[in-house]
Structure formats: structure tokens, C-alpha cells
mmCIF file of C-alpha atoms and ligand atoms in Angstrom:
data_model
loop_
_atom_site.group_PDB
_atom_site.id
_atom_site.type_symbol
_atom_site.label_atom_id
_atom_site.label_comp_id
_atom_site.label_asym_id
_atom_site.label_seq_id
_atom_site.Cartn_x
_atom_site.Cartn_y
_atom_site.Cartn_z
ATOM 1 C CA ALA A 97 -0.009 -0.262 -0.002
ATOM 2 C CA LEU A 98 1.143 3.280 -0.480
ATOM 3 C CA ASP A 99 2.634 5.703 2.326
ATOM 4 C CA PRO A 100 -0.233 8.006 3.490
ATOM 5 C CA GLY A 101 1.942 10.781 3.909
ATOM 6 C CA LEU A 102 3.520 10.534 0.262
ATOM 7 C CA ASP A 103 3.057 14.108 -1.192
ATOM 8 C CA LEU A 104 1.693 12.209 -4.698
ATOM 9 C CA GLU A 105 1.446 15.877 -6.538
ATOM 10 C CA ALA A 106 4.958 16.407 -5.818
ATOM 11 C CA GLU A 107 6.180 12.564 -6.052
ATOM 12 C CA ILE A 108 4.058 12.640 -9.672
ATOM 13 C CA GLU A 109 5.729 15.861 -10.873
ATOM 14 C CA ARG A 110 9.435 14.568 -9.781
ATOM 15 C CA LEU A 111 9.043 11.417 -11.797
ATOM 16 C CA LYS A 112 7.606 13.364 -14.570
ATOM 17 C CA ARG A 113 10.825 14.737 -14.991
ATOM 18 C CA ALA A 114 12.785 11.895 -14.302
ATOM 19 C CA ARG A 115 11.507 9.673 -16.842
ATOM 20 C CA ASN A 116 10.857 12.586 -19.452
ATOM 21 C CA ALA A 117 7.308 12.240 -19.855
ATOM 22 C CA VAL A 118 4.486 14.295 -20.524
ATOM 23 C CA ILE A 119 0.793 13.800 -18.976
ATOM 24 C CA LEU A 120 -2.224 14.309 -21.223
ATOM 25 C CA ALA A 121 -5.603 14.372 -19.843
ATOM 26 C CA HIS A 122 -8.784 14.435 -20.916
ATOM 27 C CA TYR A 123 -11.428 16.799 -19.493
ATOM 28 C CA TYR A 124 -13.861 13.963 -18.198
ATOM 29 C CA GLN A 125 -10.875 13.388 -15.278
ATOM 30 C CA ASP A 126 -11.106 14.344 -11.517
ATOM 31 C CA SER A 127 -9.760 17.993 -11.282
ATOM 32 C CA GLU A 128 -6.554 16.970 -9.843
ATOM 33 C CA ILE A 129 -5.603 15.294 -12.375
ATOM 34 C CA GLN A 130 -6.746 17.783 -15.078
ATOM 35 C CA ASP A 131 -4.780 20.094 -13.044
ATOM 36 C CA LEU A 132 -1.126 18.417 -13.159
ATOM 37 C CA ALA A 133 -1.555 17.299 -16.571
ATOM 38 C CA ASP A 134 0.774 19.350 -19.153
ATOM 39 C CA PHE A 135 -2.392 19.263 -21.620
ATOM 40 C CA VAL A 136 -6.285 18.798 -21.090
ATOM 41 C CA GLY A 137 -8.083 18.338 -24.684
ATOM 42 C CA ASP A 138 -10.784 16.874 -26.231
ATOM 43 C CA SER A 139 -10.103 13.716 -28.152
ATOM 44 C CA LEU A 140 -8.743 15.206 -31.446
ATOM 45 C CA ASP A 141 -6.478 17.758 -29.480
ATOM 46 C CA LEU A 142 -4.809 14.918 -27.168
ATOM 47 C CA SER A 143 -4.312 12.453 -30.607
ATOM 48 C CA ARG A 144 -2.365 15.781 -32.536
ATOM 49 C CA LYS A 145 -0.615 16.227 -28.721
ATOM 50 C CA ALA A 146 0.299 12.916 -29.018
ATOM 51 C CA ALA A 147 1.199 12.458 -32.445
ATOM 52 C CA ALA A 148 3.943 16.001 -31.976
ATOM 53 C CA THR A 149 5.122 15.203 -28.512
ATOM 54 C CA LYS A 150 9.276 14.903 -28.195
ATOM 55 C CA ALA A 151 8.988 13.265 -24.668
ATOM 56 C CA ASP A 152 9.896 9.665 -24.163
ATOM 57 C CA VAL A 153 6.837 8.677 -22.699
ATOM 58 C CA ILE A 154 3.288 9.347 -22.769
ATOM 59 C CA VAL A 155 1.243 9.351 -19.734
ATOM 60 C CA PHE A 156 -2.224 9.076 -21.079
ATOM 61 C CA CYS A 157 -4.899 10.177 -18.192
ATOM 62 C CA GLY A 158 -8.488 8.951 -20.479
ATOM 63 C CA VAL A 159 -9.489 5.916 -21.480
ATOM 64 C CA ARG A 160 -7.747 3.112 -23.108
ATOM 65 C CA PHE A 161 -8.792 3.906 -26.380
ATOM 66 C CA MET A 162 -7.389 7.051 -26.158
ATOM 67 C CA ALA A 163 -4.185 5.753 -25.059
ATOM 68 C CA GLU A 164 -4.261 2.950 -27.999
ATOM 69 C CA VAL A 165 -4.629 5.834 -30.482
ATOM 70 C CA ALA A 166 -1.283 7.949 -28.873
ATOM 71 C CA LYS A 167 0.412 4.641 -29.394
ATOM 72 C CA ILE A 168 -0.661 4.157 -32.734
ATOM 73 C CA LEU A 169 0.421 7.703 -33.748
ATOM 74 C CA SER A 170 3.529 7.954 -31.600
ATOM 75 C CA PRO A 171 4.731 4.444 -31.492
ATOM 76 C CA SER A 172 8.254 4.750 -30.169
ATOM 77 C CA ARG A 173 7.004 6.389 -27.187
ATOM 78 C CA THR A 174 6.362 4.437 -24.290
ATOM 79 C CA VAL A 175 2.152 4.715 -23.634
ATOM 80 C CA LEU A 176 1.341 4.487 -20.204
ATOM 81 C CA VAL A 177 -2.301 4.560 -18.165
ATOM 82 C CA PRO A 178 -3.172 4.491 -14.993
ATOM 83 C CA ASP A 179 -5.354 1.802 -14.938
ATOM 84 C CA MET A 180 -5.764 -0.543 -17.926
ATOM 85 C CA ASP A 181 -9.122 -1.487 -17.448
ATOM 86 C CA ALA A 182 -10.419 2.109 -18.542
ATOM 87 C CA GLY A 183 -12.897 0.825 -21.372
ATOM 88 C CA CYS A 184 -15.897 2.872 -22.756
ATOM 89 C CA SER A 185 -19.671 1.551 -23.505
ATOM 90 C CA LEU A 186 -18.889 2.728 -26.868
ATOM 91 C CA GLU A 187 -16.036 0.715 -27.399
ATOM 92 C CA SER A 188 -17.670 -2.281 -26.331
ATOM 93 C CA SER A 189 -20.555 -2.513 -28.171
ATOM 94 C CA CYS A 190 -18.440 -2.770 -31.368
ATOM 95 C CA PRO A 191 -16.645 -6.085 -31.453
ATOM 96 C CA PRO A 192 -14.477 -6.574 -34.290
ATOM 97 C CA GLU A 193 -15.708 -9.612 -35.881
ATOM 98 C CA ALA A 194 -19.654 -8.127 -35.823
ATOM 99 C CA PHE A 195 -18.335 -5.093 -37.279
ATOM 100 C CA LYS A 196 -16.269 -6.603 -40.217
ATOM 101 C CA ALA A 197 -19.354 -8.701 -40.807
ATOM 102 C CA TRP A 198 -22.057 -5.228 -40.950
ATOM 103 C CA ARG A 199 -19.031 -3.716 -43.131
ATOM 104 C CA ALA A 200 -19.344 -6.664 -45.254
ATOM 105 C CA LYS A 201 -22.928 -6.210 -45.530
ATOM 106 C CA HIS A 202 -22.887 -2.915 -46.862
ATOM 107 C CA PRO A 203 -20.903 -2.897 -49.968
ATOM 108 C CA GLY A 204 -20.014 0.315 -51.260
ATOM 109 C CA HIS A 205 -20.487 2.305 -48.278
ATOM 110 C CA VAL A 206 -17.457 4.464 -46.932
ATOM 111 C CA SER A 207 -16.905 3.431 -43.230
ATOM 112 C CA LEU A 208 -16.500 6.413 -40.733
ATOM 113 C CA THR A 209 -15.997 5.165 -37.379
ATOM 114 C CA TYR A 210 -15.996 7.221 -34.310
ATOM 115 C CA ILE A 211 -12.233 7.549 -32.720
ATOM 116 C CA ASN A 212 -14.419 5.529 -29.393
ATOM 117 C CA CYS A 213 -13.437 2.200 -30.849
ATOM 118 C CA SER A 214 -10.837 -0.835 -30.306
ATOM 119 C CA ALA A 215 -7.775 -0.436 -32.326
ATOM 120 C CA GLU A 216 -9.021 -3.644 -34.239
ATOM 121 C CA VAL A 217 -12.129 -1.843 -35.250
ATOM 122 C CA LYS A 218 -10.304 1.795 -36.137
ATOM 123 C CA ALA A 219 -7.986 -1.309 -38.453
ATOM 124 C CA LEU A 220 -11.213 -2.091 -40.599
ATOM 125 C CA SER A 221 -12.575 1.509 -41.043
ATOM 126 C CA ASP A 222 -11.623 3.740 -43.798
ATOM 127 C CA ILE A 223 -11.782 7.221 -41.875
ATOM 128 C CA ILE A 224 -11.627 7.823 -38.091
ATOM 129 C CA VAL A 225 -13.946 10.786 -36.945
ATOM 130 C CA THR A 226 -14.085 12.589 -32.933
ATOM 131 C CA SER A 227 -17.106 14.771 -32.118
ATOM 132 C CA SER A 228 -15.130 17.856 -33.247
ATOM 133 C CA ASN A 229 -14.599 17.036 -37.114
ATOM 134 C CA ALA A 230 -16.977 14.853 -38.030
ATOM 135 C CA GLU A 231 -18.933 16.904 -39.991
ATOM 136 C CA ALA A 232 -16.273 18.611 -41.793
ATOM 137 C CA ILE A 233 -15.178 14.894 -42.729
ATOM 138 C CA ILE A 234 -18.473 13.837 -43.863
ATOM 139 C CA ARG A 235 -18.729 17.397 -45.619
ATOM 140 C CA GLN A 236 -15.520 16.260 -47.784
ATOM 141 C CA ILE A 237 -16.995 12.789 -48.880
ATOM 142 C CA PRO A 238 -18.722 12.917 -52.124
ATOM 143 C CA ARG A 239 -22.892 13.341 -51.826
ATOM 144 C CA ASP A 240 -23.115 9.843 -53.772
ATOM 145 C CA ARG A 241 -21.071 7.648 -51.292
ATOM 146 C CA PRO A 242 -23.148 5.970 -48.778
ATOM 147 C CA ILE A 243 -21.994 6.042 -45.144
ATOM 148 C CA LEU A 244 -21.759 3.293 -42.297
ATOM 149 C CA PHE A 245 -21.211 5.042 -39.382
ATOM 150 C CA ALA A 246 -20.370 3.442 -36.006
ATOM 151 C CA PRO A 247 -20.892 3.224 -32.830
ATOM 152 C CA ASP A 248 -22.414 5.916 -31.930
ATOM 153 C CA LYS A 249 -26.288 5.944 -32.845
ATOM 154 C CA PHE A 250 -26.915 9.156 -31.264
ATOM 155 C CA LEU A 251 -23.775 11.269 -32.497
ATOM 156 C CA GLY A 252 -24.615 9.421 -35.760
ATOM 157 C CA GLY A 253 -27.862 10.405 -35.954
ATOM 158 C CA TYR A 254 -27.083 13.926 -35.222
ATOM 159 C CA LEU A 255 -24.362 14.265 -38.002
ATOM 160 C CA ALA A 256 -26.635 12.428 -40.678
ATOM 161 C CA ARG A 257 -29.775 15.375 -40.186
ATOM 162 C CA LYS A 258 -26.916 17.884 -39.784
ATOM 163 C CA THR A 259 -25.382 17.039 -43.286
ATOM 164 C CA GLY A 260 -28.555 15.571 -44.820
ATOM 165 C CA ARG A 261 -26.949 12.600 -45.307
ATOM 166 C CA ASP A 262 -27.804 8.708 -45.666
ATOM 167 C CA MET A 263 -26.414 7.069 -42.622
ATOM 168 C CA VAL A 264 -26.321 3.213 -41.664
ATOM 169 C CA LEU A 265 -25.744 3.372 -37.667
ATOM 170 C CA TRP A 266 -24.084 1.352 -35.573
ATOM 171 C CA PRO A 267 -26.719 0.640 -32.761
ATOM 172 C CA GLY A 268 -23.989 1.833 -29.645
ATOM 173 C CA THR A 269 -24.281 4.295 -26.953
ATOM 174 C CA CYS A 270 -22.313 6.098 -24.271
ATOM 175 C CA VAL A 271 -23.587 5.152 -20.753
ATOM 176 C CA VAL A 272 -23.221 8.571 -19.675
ATOM 177 C CA HIS A 273 -24.589 10.614 -22.121
ATOM 178 C CA GLU A 274 -27.852 8.380 -22.831
ATOM 179 C CA GLN A 275 -29.077 8.693 -19.543
ATOM 180 C CA PHE A 276 -29.725 12.049 -19.117
ATOM 181 C CA SER A 277 -33.444 12.918 -18.464
ATOM 182 C CA GLU A 278 -35.933 15.052 -21.092
ATOM 183 C CA ARG A 279 -37.994 15.403 -18.295
ATOM 184 C CA GLU A 280 -35.883 16.526 -15.398
ATOM 185 C CA LEU A 281 -33.907 18.984 -17.928
ATOM 186 C CA VAL A 282 -37.346 20.481 -19.047
ATOM 187 C CA LYS A 283 -38.050 21.148 -15.431
ATOM 188 C CA LEU A 284 -34.510 22.103 -14.360
ATOM 189 C CA ARG A 285 -34.959 24.938 -17.386
ATOM 190 C CA MET A 286 -37.989 26.158 -16.128
ATOM 191 C CA ALA A 287 -36.092 27.024 -12.566
ATOM 192 C CA HIS A 288 -33.107 28.459 -14.605
ATOM 193 C CA PRO A 289 -35.072 30.117 -17.756
ATOM 194 C CA LYS A 290 -32.104 32.315 -18.614
ATOM 195 C CA ALA A 291 -29.274 29.574 -18.458
ATOM 196 C CA LYS A 292 -28.257 27.928 -21.991
ATOM 197 C CA LEU A 293 -28.149 24.382 -22.715
ATOM 198 C CA ALA A 294 -24.243 23.251 -23.941
ATOM 199 C CA ALA A 295 -24.702 19.458 -24.953
ATOM 200 C CA HIS A 296 -22.312 16.794 -26.271
ATOM 201 C CA PRO A 297 -23.416 15.038 -29.743
ATOM 202 C CA GLU A 298 -23.248 11.879 -27.713
ATOM 203 C CA CYS A 299 -26.617 12.702 -26.050
ATOM 204 C CA PRO A 300 -29.870 11.088 -27.302
ATOM 205 C CA GLU A 301 -32.209 13.165 -30.280
ATOM 206 C CA GLY A 302 -34.792 14.871 -27.640
ATOM 207 C CA ILE A 303 -31.890 16.332 -25.481
ATOM 208 C CA LEU A 304 -30.171 17.648 -28.662
ATOM 209 C CA ARG A 305 -33.380 18.926 -29.967
ATOM 210 C CA MET A 306 -33.618 21.449 -27.016
ATOM 211 C CA ALA A 307 -29.656 22.308 -27.073
ATOM 212 C CA ASP A 308 -28.381 26.223 -27.409
ATOM 213 C CA HIS A 309 -25.102 24.734 -28.350
ATOM 214 C CA ILE A 310 -23.996 21.283 -29.630
ATOM 215 C CA GLY A 311 -20.366 20.304 -29.812
ATOM 216 C CA SER A 312 -17.146 18.678 -28.923
ATOM 217 C CA THR A 313 -16.064 18.728 -25.473
ATOM 218 C CA SER A 314 -13.847 21.495 -26.173
ATOM 219 C CA SER A 315 -16.245 23.009 -28.368
ATOM 220 C CA LEU A 316 -18.668 23.283 -25.278
ATOM 221 C CA ILE A 317 -15.732 24.981 -23.216
ATOM 222 C CA LYS A 318 -15.708 27.360 -26.270
ATOM 223 C CA TYR A 319 -19.035 28.024 -26.612
ATOM 224 C CA VAL A 320 -19.277 28.492 -22.678
ATOM 225 C CA SER A 321 -16.732 30.783 -22.504
ATOM 226 C CA GLU A 322 -17.374 33.562 -25.700
ATOM 227 C CA ALA A 323 -21.030 33.313 -25.377
ATOM 228 C CA ALA A 324 -22.673 36.787 -23.544
ATOM 229 C CA GLU A 325 -24.958 34.572 -20.915
ATOM 230 C CA ASP A 326 -23.432 34.113 -17.414
ATOM 231 C CA GLU A 327 -25.827 30.561 -16.872
ATOM 232 C CA PHE A 328 -25.576 27.288 -18.326
ATOM 233 C CA ILE A 329 -26.769 23.521 -18.325
ATOM 234 C CA ILE A 330 -24.151 21.390 -19.482
ATOM 235 C CA ALA A 331 -25.409 18.268 -20.431
ATOM 236 C CA THR A 332 -21.677 16.175 -20.949
ATOM 237 C CA GLU A 333 -19.621 14.890 -18.394
ATOM 238 C CA PRO A 334 -19.422 16.780 -15.550
ATOM 239 C CA HIS A 335 -15.539 16.832 -14.672
ATOM 240 C CA ILE A 336 -15.207 18.981 -17.844
ATOM 241 C CA ILE A 337 -17.296 22.217 -15.623
ATOM 242 C CA HIS A 338 -13.853 22.210 -13.605
ATOM 243 C CA GLN A 339 -12.248 23.831 -16.764
ATOM 244 C CA MET A 340 -15.407 25.786 -17.484
ATOM 245 C CA GLN A 341 -15.090 27.422 -14.427
ATOM 246 C CA LYS A 342 -11.195 28.219 -14.534
ATOM 247 C CA LYS A 343 -11.827 29.665 -17.791
ATOM 248 C CA VAL A 344 -14.784 32.059 -16.698
ATOM 249 C CA PRO A 345 -14.864 31.642 -13.235
ATOM 250 C CA HIS A 346 -17.899 34.696 -12.752
ATOM 251 C CA LYS A 347 -20.382 32.273 -14.891
ATOM 252 C CA ARG A 348 -22.456 29.728 -13.441
ATOM 253 C CA PHE A 349 -23.091 25.864 -14.345
ATOM 254 C CA ILE A 350 -25.623 23.621 -13.835
ATOM 255 C CA ALA A 351 -24.945 19.995 -14.382
ATOM 256 C CA ALA A 352 -27.725 18.086 -16.549
ATOM 257 C CA PRO A 353 -30.315 15.776 -14.428
ATOM 258 C CA GLY A 354 -30.088 12.157 -15.104
ATOM 259 C CA MET A 355 -32.763 9.606 -15.201
ATOM 260 C CA ASP A 356 -31.996 8.466 -11.496
ATOM 261 C CA GLU A 357 -31.559 11.492 -8.889
ATOM 262 C CA SER A 358 -30.240 9.127 -6.124
ATOM 263 C CA CYS A 359 -27.158 8.205 -8.443
ATOM 264 C CA SER A 360 -23.897 9.845 -10.068
ATOM 265 C CA CYS A 361 -24.579 8.095 -13.272
ATOM 266 C CA ASN A 362 -23.399 11.686 -15.083
ATOM 267 C CA ALA A 363 -19.819 10.893 -14.010
ATOM 268 C CA CYS A 364 -17.627 8.352 -16.605
ATOM 269 C CA PRO A 365 -17.170 5.076 -14.812
ATOM 270 C CA PHE A 366 -14.143 4.363 -17.048
ATOM 271 C CA MET A 367 -12.823 7.700 -16.667
ATOM 272 C CA ALA A 368 -13.392 7.562 -12.686
ATOM 273 C CA LEU A 369 -10.762 4.523 -12.490
ATOM 274 C CA ASN A 370 -7.766 6.623 -13.333
ATOM 275 C CA THR A 371 -6.810 8.093 -9.750
ATOM 276 C CA MET A 372 -3.981 10.128 -8.548
ATOM 277 C CA GLU A 373 -2.690 7.195 -6.529
ATOM 278 C CA LYS A 374 -2.754 5.171 -9.941
ATOM 279 C CA LEU A 375 -0.849 7.789 -12.003
ATOM 280 C CA TYR A 376 1.645 7.947 -9.411
ATOM 281 C CA LEU A 377 2.029 4.359 -9.545
ATOM 282 C CA CYS A 378 2.352 4.021 -13.046
ATOM 283 C CA LEU A 379 5.055 6.394 -13.481
ATOM 284 C CA ALA A 380 6.882 5.011 -10.650
ATOM 285 C CA ASP A 381 6.602 1.598 -12.349
ATOM 286 C CA MET A 382 6.505 2.140 -15.651
ATOM 287 C CA GLU A 383 3.400 -0.005 -15.986
ATOM 288 C CA PRO A 384 0.625 -0.877 -17.260
ATOM 289 C CA ARG A 385 1.955 0.332 -20.944
ATOM 290 C CA ILE A 386 0.040 0.013 -24.200
ATOM 291 C CA GLU A 387 1.660 -2.644 -26.488
ATOM 292 C CA MET A 388 0.504 -3.722 -29.966
ATOM 293 C CA GLU A 389 1.549 -5.710 -32.490
ATOM 294 C CA GLU A 390 2.934 -3.477 -35.425
ATOM 295 C CA LYS A 391 0.274 -4.871 -38.372
ATOM 296 C CA LEU A 392 -2.353 -3.879 -36.092
ATOM 297 C CA ARG A 393 -0.640 -0.215 -35.185
ATOM 298 C CA ARG A 394 0.054 -0.093 -39.000
ATOM 299 C CA ALA A 395 -3.429 -0.920 -39.883
ATOM 300 C CA ALA A 396 -5.420 1.331 -37.539
ATOM 301 C CA GLU A 397 -2.568 3.945 -38.631
ATOM 302 C CA LYS A 398 -4.095 4.577 -41.975
ATOM 303 C CA PRO A 399 -7.555 5.709 -41.058
ATOM 304 C CA LEU A 400 -6.626 7.921 -38.084
ATOM 305 C CA LEU A 401 -4.146 9.688 -40.511
ATOM 306 C CA ARG A 402 -6.930 10.281 -42.917
ATOM 307 C CA MET A 403 -8.676 11.706 -40.151
ATOM 308 C CA LEU A 404 -5.739 14.271 -39.071
ATOM 309 C CA GLU A 405 -5.512 15.060 -43.027
ATOM 310 C CA MET A 406 -9.290 15.922 -43.592
ATOM 311 C CA SER A 407 -9.398 17.772 -39.842
ATOM 312 C CA PRO A 408 -9.959 21.318 -39.976
ATOM 313 C CA PRO A 409 -6.933 23.056 -37.886
ATOM 314 C CA ALA A 410 -6.925 23.200 -34.647
ATOM 315 C CA GLN A 411 -9.156 25.924 -32.871
ATOM 316 C CA LYS A 412 -7.959 28.259 -30.435
ATOM 317 C CA LEU A 413 -9.924 28.941 -27.167
ATOM 318 C CA ALA A 414 -10.413 32.726 -26.408
ATOM 319 C CA GLY A 415 -8.045 33.071 -23.439
ATOM 320 C CA ALA A 416 -6.125 30.204 -23.704
ATOM 321 C CA ALA A 417 -2.020 30.035 -23.925
HETATM 322 P P1 13P B 570 -14.228 14.901 -27.170
HETATM 323 O O1 13P B 570 -13.952 15.005 -25.882
HETATM 324 O O2 13P B 570 -14.018 14.320 -28.310
HETATM 325 O O3 13P B 570 -15.838 15.557 -27.187
HETATM 326 O O4 13P B 570 -15.290 13.278 -26.891
HETATM 327 C C1 13P B 570 -16.096 13.120 -25.912
HETATM 328 C C2 13P B 570 -16.033 11.588 -24.612
HETATM 329 O O5 13P B 570 -16.910 11.042 -24.667
HETATM 330 C C3 13P B 570 -14.709 10.666 -24.799
HETATM 331 O O6 13P B 570 -15.023 9.627 -24.371
HETATM 332 FE FE1 SF4 B 571 -16.988 6.041 -23.522
HETATM 333 FE FE2 SF4 B 571 -19.113 7.679 -22.760
HETATM 334 FE FE3 SF4 B 571 -17.076 7.286 -20.909
HETATM 335 FE FE4 SF4 B 571 -16.323 9.047 -23.053
HETATM 336 S S1 SF4 B 571 -17.978 9.484 -21.599
HETATM 337 S S2 SF4 B 571 -15.215 7.110 -21.824
HETATM 338 S S3 SF4 B 571 -17.798 7.631 -24.883
HETATM 339 S S4 SF4 B 571 -18.340 5.970 -21.732
#
């Protein structure tokens, strides 16, 4: 067991320097991990950072598929994850064998796959997308090409409505976003009539229909930072509110309500597996680390590189360094 007197923050900083490591964190991580990270971002920003880093070691505080992307794009680096069990309900909804059979049933379709999937499913896809580049990438695909979209049916449905494209959708969902309650949200909006609703496209259609702004995590942060209003309801994983509060401390953020008020099911149970203790231990032990067969890595790299080529340039947040 860890010495309870250990100054975890100082120890993590010390080990980070000793290992020449960089700590990357997603906005859904605990606030103390976000504050300690060298870079906090959405899935696309984090992929770009991982691809460009000069550090020897990438410590990825996010879920396993994100750390896999770091390894795929930066194979010469050691990629550590605090907890190898940090999965994702979207990833597990889409097993590679079933995905392969689904593709085979739809010849002539271009296969666009959300980055929230395994390296095996990436390897079987034509182009990877994230919430922040999906629309721009779809608009570059010839109109007469039908699209297969996996594994998030809500993000896929949102994109199909937005772009007017016919898309065949894989029936996966995110356990965090699917449980926001339309009924509770209507009540909350009545109690806060001035609050704007900012929602992630992984939310069900009924929630998105009510939203004032829909976008990836970084897009939601940009929206609340730049909007004239100062009260917002946030329909995504609530750890993102930490970053919003840091950017615009005078504004007020309310987490969107779930179906069951008695639980905190809005928090992603997979992201929550990463703790400060495990972050310290992975830097001390240099494991768990992501390892991948070179054949799989190369096959998964192709649709990821296509994604990076087709992505609009990175957007700067107002007031960001
Ligand atoms: P983005 O940060 O790309 O918006 O993704 C959200 C998400 O659910 C990650 O698991
Ligand atoms: Fe997966 Fe949803 Fe958790 Fe993101 S928030 S890692 S999509 S389960």
C-alpha cells in the first residue's frame, strides 16, 4: 500500500521529470488530474498532442482507446495508462468480428468510425472521426457515397440530420450521455429560464433538440467562454465543468440531470478508474503500458492519419495560452 504521508503531486512531478514524460488528460478526468496535466483536451486535441510530442513517455489520463491512439500515432514512445481497465461502453458495443460482418453486408459504403472504438475496429474502418471533426469530414465525402457510421447511434443520427446524408448507424451508445433525462431537463430549464443548454452530440435526440449549442468537449468550453450569457446547463460528463469554471469563473454551470437522482451516473465510470494514486504508480512502475502488434498498429494508423489530414485546423480557445 502507498504511504499515506506521500505528497502525490510532488512525487508525480518528480517522476515525470525523471522519466521525461508528458501527462495528457481528457476533460472528463478528476479536476486534480486535469490540474496536474501538461495538456488537457478533447479526443482530437489529445491525438494531435500525442502525435507531436518529443517526450519519451506519454502518460495518458483518459480511457484505454485514447491511450491506444497515442501509441498508434507515436509508436516510438512508451505509453502508460493509470488503469488498463478504463474501457468505454461505445468501444465494447462494437466487437471487431461483428463490425467486420456489418461492413461486408454494406459493400460500396465508406466506413466512418468514431474514435471511441478498439484499435481492431479502427483497422477495419476507412476514416476515423471525433466529435469535433466529424461534420467537416462528412462534407468532404462525395454526396453519392453512402456512409456507414459506428459505433455511436446518437452522434451518427445527429450528423445525418445536420448534413442531410443517408447514414447506416451502428446501435451503440455512451452510458453517460444516454441517461440524461428529457423530463428532468425540462423542469430544470423552467427553474433556470435564462440558462443556455450546451450538449455533447453523444446525447439522445430529445436532449439535442432542446440544446442551444451542440459540440465536442472543447467546443462546449469555447461556447460557454465566448457566449454573452452567464448561466449554462451542461449536458455532458460533469468533470468538464472544472475547466469551464477555470476559464470563466464569474459564470454559473449546472450539470444536466440524469434519470436517477439518487446516483451520480453522469460521471463516466471508466474515466473515474484513473486516480492520483494510480497515476503516481504507473509513473513509478512504468506500467501498465500499451503494447500493440506492428501489423495492427499500421492498419489502425491509416484511418487515423486520414482523419488528421481531413480535419480542420485546431481552434484556439479565447484566453488560452
Ligand atoms: P470529445 O472530447 O472528443 O468531445 O469526446 C467526448 C467523449 O465522450 C470521450 O470519451
Ligand atoms: Fe466512453 Fe461515454 Fe465514458 Fe466517453 S464518457 S469514455 S464515450 S463511456
